Coordinates of N, CA and C in Angstrom, one line a residue:
X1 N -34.6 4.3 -13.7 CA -34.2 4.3 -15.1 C -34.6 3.1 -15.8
X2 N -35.1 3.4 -17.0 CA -35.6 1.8 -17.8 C -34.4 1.3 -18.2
X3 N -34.5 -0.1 -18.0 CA -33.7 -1.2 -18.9 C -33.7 -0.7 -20.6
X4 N -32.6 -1.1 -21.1 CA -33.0 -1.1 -22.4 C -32.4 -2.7 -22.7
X5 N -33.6 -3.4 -23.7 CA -33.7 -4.1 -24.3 C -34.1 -4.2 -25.7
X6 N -33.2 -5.3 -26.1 CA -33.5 -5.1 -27.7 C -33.5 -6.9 -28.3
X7 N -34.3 -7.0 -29.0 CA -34.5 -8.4 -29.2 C -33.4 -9.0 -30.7
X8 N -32.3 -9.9 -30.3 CA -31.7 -9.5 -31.2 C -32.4 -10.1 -33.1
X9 N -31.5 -10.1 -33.8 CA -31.7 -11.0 -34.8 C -31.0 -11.7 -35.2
X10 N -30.8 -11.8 -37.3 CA -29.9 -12.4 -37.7 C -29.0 -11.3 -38.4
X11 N -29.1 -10.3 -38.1 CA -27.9 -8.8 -38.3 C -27.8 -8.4 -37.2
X12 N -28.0 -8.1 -35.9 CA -28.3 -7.3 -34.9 C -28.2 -8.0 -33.6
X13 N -27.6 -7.9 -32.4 CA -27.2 -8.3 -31.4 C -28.5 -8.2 -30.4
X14 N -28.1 -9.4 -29.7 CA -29.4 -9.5 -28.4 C -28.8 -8.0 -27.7
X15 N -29.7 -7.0 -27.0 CA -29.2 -6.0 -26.2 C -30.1 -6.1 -24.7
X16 N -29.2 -6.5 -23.6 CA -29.8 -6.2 -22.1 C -29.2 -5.3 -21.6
X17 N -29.7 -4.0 -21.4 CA -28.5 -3.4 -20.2 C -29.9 -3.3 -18.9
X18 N -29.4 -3.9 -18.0 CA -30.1 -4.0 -16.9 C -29.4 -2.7 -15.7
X19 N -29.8 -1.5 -15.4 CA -29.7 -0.4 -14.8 C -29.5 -1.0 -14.0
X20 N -30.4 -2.1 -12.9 CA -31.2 -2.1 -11.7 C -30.0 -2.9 -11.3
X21 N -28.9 -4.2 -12.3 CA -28.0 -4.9 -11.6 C -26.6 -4.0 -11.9
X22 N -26.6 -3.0 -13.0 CA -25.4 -2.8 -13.4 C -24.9 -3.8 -14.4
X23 N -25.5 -4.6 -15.5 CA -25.2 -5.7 -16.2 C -25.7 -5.0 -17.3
X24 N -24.7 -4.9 -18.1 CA -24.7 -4.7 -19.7 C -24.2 -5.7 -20.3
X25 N -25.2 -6.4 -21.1 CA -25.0 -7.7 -22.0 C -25.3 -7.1 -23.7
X26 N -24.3 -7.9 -24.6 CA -24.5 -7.8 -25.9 C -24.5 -9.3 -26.1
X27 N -25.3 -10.0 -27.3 CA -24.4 -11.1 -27.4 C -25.3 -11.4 -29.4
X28 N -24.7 -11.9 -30.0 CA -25.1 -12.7 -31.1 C -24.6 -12.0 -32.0
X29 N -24.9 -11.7 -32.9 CA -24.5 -11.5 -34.2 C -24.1 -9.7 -34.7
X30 N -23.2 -9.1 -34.9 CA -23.6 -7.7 -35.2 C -23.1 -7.2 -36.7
X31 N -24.1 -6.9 -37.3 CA -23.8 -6.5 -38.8 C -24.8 -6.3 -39.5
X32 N -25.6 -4.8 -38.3 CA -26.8 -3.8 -39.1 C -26.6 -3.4 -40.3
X33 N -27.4 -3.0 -40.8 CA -27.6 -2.3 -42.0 C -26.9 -1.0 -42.1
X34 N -27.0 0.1 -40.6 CA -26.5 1.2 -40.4 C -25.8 1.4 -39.1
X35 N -24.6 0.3 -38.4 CA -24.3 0.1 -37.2 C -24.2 1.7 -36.3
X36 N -24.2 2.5 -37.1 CA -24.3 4.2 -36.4 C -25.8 4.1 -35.7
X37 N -26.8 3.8 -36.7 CA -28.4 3.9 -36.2 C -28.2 3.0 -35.2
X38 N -28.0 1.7 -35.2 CA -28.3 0.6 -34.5 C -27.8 0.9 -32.6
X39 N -26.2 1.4 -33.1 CA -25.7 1.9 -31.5 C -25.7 2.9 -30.7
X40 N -26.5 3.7 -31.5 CA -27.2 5.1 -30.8 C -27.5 5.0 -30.0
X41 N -29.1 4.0 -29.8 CA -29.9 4.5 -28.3 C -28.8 3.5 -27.0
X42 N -27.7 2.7 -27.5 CA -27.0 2.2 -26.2 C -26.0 3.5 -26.1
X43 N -25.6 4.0 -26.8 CA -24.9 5.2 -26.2 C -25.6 6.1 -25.7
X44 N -27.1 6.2 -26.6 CA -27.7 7.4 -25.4 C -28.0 6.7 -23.9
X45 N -28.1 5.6 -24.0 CA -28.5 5.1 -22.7 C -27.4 4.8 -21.8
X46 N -26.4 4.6 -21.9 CA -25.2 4.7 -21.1 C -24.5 6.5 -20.7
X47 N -25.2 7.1 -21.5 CA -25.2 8.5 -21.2 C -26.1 8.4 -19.7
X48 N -27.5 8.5 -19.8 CA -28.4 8.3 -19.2 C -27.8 7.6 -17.7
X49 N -27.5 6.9 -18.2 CA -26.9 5.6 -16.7 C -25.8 6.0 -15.7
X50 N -24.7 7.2 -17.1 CA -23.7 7.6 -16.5 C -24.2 8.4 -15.1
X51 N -25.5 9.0 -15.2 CA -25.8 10.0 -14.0 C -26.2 9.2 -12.7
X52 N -26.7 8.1 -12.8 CA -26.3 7.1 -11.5 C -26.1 5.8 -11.9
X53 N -24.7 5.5 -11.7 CA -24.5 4.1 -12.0 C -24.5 3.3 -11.0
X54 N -24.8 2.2 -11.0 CA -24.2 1.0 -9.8 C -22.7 1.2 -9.4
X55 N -22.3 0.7 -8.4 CA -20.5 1.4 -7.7 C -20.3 -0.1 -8.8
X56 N -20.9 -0.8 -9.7 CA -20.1 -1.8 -10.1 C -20.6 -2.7 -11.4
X57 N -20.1 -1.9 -12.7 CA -20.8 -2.3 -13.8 C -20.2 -3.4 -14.5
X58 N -21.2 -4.3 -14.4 CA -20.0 -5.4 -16.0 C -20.5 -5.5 -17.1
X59 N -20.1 -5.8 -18.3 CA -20.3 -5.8 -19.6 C -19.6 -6.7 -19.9
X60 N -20.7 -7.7 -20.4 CA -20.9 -9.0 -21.0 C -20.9 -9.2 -22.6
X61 N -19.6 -9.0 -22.9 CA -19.8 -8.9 -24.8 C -19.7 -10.8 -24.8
X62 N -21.1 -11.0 -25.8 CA -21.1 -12.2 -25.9 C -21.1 -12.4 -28.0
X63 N -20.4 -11.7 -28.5 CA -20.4 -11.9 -29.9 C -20.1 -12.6 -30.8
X64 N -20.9 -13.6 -31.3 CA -20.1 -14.5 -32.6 C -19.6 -13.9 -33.7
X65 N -19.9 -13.1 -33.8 CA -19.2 -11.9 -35.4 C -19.8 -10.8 -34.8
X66 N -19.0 -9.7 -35.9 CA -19.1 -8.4 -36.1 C -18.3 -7.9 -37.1
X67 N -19.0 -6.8 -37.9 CA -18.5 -6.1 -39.4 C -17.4 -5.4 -38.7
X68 N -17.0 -4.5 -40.1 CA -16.2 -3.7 -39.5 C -16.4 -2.5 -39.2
X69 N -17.8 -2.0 -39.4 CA -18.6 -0.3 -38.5 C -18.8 -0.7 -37.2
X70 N -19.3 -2.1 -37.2 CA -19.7 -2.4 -35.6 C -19.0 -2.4 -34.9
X71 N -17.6 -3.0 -35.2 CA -16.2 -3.0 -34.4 C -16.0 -1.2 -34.1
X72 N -16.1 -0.4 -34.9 CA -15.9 1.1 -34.9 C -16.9 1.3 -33.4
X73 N -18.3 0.9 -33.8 CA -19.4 1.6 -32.6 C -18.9 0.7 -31.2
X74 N -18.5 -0.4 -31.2 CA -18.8 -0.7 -29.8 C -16.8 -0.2 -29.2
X75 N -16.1 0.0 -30.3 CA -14.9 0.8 -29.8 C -15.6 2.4 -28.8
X76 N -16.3 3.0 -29.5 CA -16.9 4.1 -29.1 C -17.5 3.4 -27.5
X77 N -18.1 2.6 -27.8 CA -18.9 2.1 -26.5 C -18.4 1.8 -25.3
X78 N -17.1 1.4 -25.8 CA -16.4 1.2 -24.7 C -15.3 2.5 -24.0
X79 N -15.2 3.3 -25.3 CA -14.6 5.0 -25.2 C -15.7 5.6 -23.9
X80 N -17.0 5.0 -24.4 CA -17.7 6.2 -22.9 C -18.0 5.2 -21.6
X81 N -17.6 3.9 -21.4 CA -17.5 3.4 -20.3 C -16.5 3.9 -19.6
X82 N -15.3 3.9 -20.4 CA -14.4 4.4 -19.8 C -13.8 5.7 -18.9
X83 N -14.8 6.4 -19.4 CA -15.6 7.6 -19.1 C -16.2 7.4 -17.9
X84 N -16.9 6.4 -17.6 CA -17.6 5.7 -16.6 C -16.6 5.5 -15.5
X85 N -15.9 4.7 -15.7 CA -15.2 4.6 -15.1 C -14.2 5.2 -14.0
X86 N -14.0 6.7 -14.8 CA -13.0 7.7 -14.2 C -14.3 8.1 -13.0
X87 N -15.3 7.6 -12.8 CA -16.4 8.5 -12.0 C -16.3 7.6 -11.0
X88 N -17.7 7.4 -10.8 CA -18.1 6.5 -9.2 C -18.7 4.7 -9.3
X89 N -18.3 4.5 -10.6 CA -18.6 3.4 -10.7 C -17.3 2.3 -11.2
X90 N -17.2 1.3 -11.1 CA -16.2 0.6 -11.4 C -16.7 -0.7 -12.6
X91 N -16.0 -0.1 -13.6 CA -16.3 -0.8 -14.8 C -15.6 -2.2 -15.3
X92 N -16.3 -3.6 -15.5 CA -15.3 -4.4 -16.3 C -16.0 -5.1 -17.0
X93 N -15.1 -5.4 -18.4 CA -15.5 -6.3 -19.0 C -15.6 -7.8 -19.1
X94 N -16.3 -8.5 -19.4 CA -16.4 -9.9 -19.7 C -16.2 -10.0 -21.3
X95 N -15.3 -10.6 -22.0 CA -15.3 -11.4 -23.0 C -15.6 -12.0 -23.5
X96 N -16.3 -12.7 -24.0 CA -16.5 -14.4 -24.5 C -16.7 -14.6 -25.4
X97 N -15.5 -15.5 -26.1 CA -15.5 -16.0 -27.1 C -15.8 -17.6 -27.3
X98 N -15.4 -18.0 -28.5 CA -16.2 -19.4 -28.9 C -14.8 -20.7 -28.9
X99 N -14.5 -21.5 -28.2 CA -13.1 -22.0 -28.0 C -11.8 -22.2 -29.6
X100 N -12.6 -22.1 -30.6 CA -12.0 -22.0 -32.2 C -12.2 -20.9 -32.7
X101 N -12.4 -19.9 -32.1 CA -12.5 -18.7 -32.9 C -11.4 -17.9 -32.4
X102 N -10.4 -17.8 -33.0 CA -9.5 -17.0 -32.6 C -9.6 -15.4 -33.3
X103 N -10.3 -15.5 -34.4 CA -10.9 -13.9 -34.9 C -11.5 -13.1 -33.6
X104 N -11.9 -13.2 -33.2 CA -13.1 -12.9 -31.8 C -12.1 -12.9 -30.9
X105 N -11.6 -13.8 -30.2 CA -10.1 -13.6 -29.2 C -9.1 -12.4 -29.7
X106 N -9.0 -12.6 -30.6 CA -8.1 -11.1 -31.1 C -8.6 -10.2 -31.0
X107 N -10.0 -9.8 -31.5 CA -10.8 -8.8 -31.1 C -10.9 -8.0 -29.9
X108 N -10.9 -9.0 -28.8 CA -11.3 -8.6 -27.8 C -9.6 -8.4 -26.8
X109 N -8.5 -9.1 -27.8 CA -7.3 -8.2 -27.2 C -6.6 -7.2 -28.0
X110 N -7.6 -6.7 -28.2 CA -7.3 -5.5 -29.6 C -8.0 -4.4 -28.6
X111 N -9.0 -4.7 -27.9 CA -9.7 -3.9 -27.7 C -9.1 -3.8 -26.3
X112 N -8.5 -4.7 -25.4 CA -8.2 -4.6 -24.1 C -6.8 -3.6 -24.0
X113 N -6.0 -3.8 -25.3 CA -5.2 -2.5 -25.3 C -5.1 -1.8 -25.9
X114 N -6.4 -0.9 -26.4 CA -6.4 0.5 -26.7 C -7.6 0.9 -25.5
X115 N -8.0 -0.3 -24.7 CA -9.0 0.9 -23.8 C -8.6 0.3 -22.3
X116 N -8.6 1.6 -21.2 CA -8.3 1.3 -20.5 C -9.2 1.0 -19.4
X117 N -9.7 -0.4 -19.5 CA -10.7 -1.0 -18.6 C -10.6 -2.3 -18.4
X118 N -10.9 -2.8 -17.2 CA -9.9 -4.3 -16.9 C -11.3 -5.6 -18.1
X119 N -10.7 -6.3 -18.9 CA -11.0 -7.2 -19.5 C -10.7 -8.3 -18.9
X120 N -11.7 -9.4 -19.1 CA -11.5 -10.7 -18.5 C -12.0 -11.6 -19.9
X121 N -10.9 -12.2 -20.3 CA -11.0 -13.3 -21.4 C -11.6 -14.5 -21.1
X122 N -13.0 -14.7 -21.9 CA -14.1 -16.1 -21.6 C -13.9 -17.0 -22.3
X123 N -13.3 -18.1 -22.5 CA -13.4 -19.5 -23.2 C -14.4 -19.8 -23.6
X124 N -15.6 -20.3 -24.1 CA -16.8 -20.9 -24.0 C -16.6 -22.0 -25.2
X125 N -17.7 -22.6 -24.9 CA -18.0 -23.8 -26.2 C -18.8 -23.0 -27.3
X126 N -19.8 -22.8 -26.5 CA -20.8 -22.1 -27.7 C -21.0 -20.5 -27.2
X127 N -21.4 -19.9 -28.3 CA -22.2 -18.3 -27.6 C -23.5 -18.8 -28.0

């Protein structure tokens, strides 16, 4: 299965999903023009992945911002990990936020209880 990679920008998030380790990384900035178009081919590609996953996937959200469609799409994104999860792979998240951003920390315990997938909260200096 190909990697999908996406080079990010200054609206749009770096995208690595590496098949070959089981490592899905987002990180930088997210606030496309059409965050529906933008998170498409990662949902179709986690569709894709769902047919053989690694017994052990992480997901690396590394985001300094995000609108509020994007927040909607990567809710979804994590709706079909979860999905994932009920199968043969064992899914978790990584967090990370920026040590003064508490917008982003809340985010990401906003998101740890409405979905049920183990989250691990990251401290960092910078993203």
């Amino acid at each position: 299965m190909e990697n999908l990679v996406l080079e990010g920008s200054a609206k749009t998030p770096t995208v690595n999903f590496d098949s070959d380790n089981g490592v899905l990384e987002l990180k930088g900035r997210s606030i496309p023009e059409n965050s529906i178009e933008f998170y498409k081919p990662l949902n179709d590609w986690i569709d894709a992945y769902a047919a053989n996953p690694k017994p052990n996937t992480i997901v690396d959200v590394k985001l300094e911002y995000f609108n509020t469609s994007s927040s909607k799409c990567i809710l979804d994104l994590f709706k079909q990990l979860e999905k994932l999860n009920a199968g043969n792979t064992e899914v978790s998240v990584n967090w990370y936020f920026e040590e003064d951003d508490e917008d982003m920390e809340e985010a990401g315990e906003d998101y740890q209880a409405i979905i049920d997938l183990p989250f691990k909260m990251i401290e960092v200096e910078e993203i």
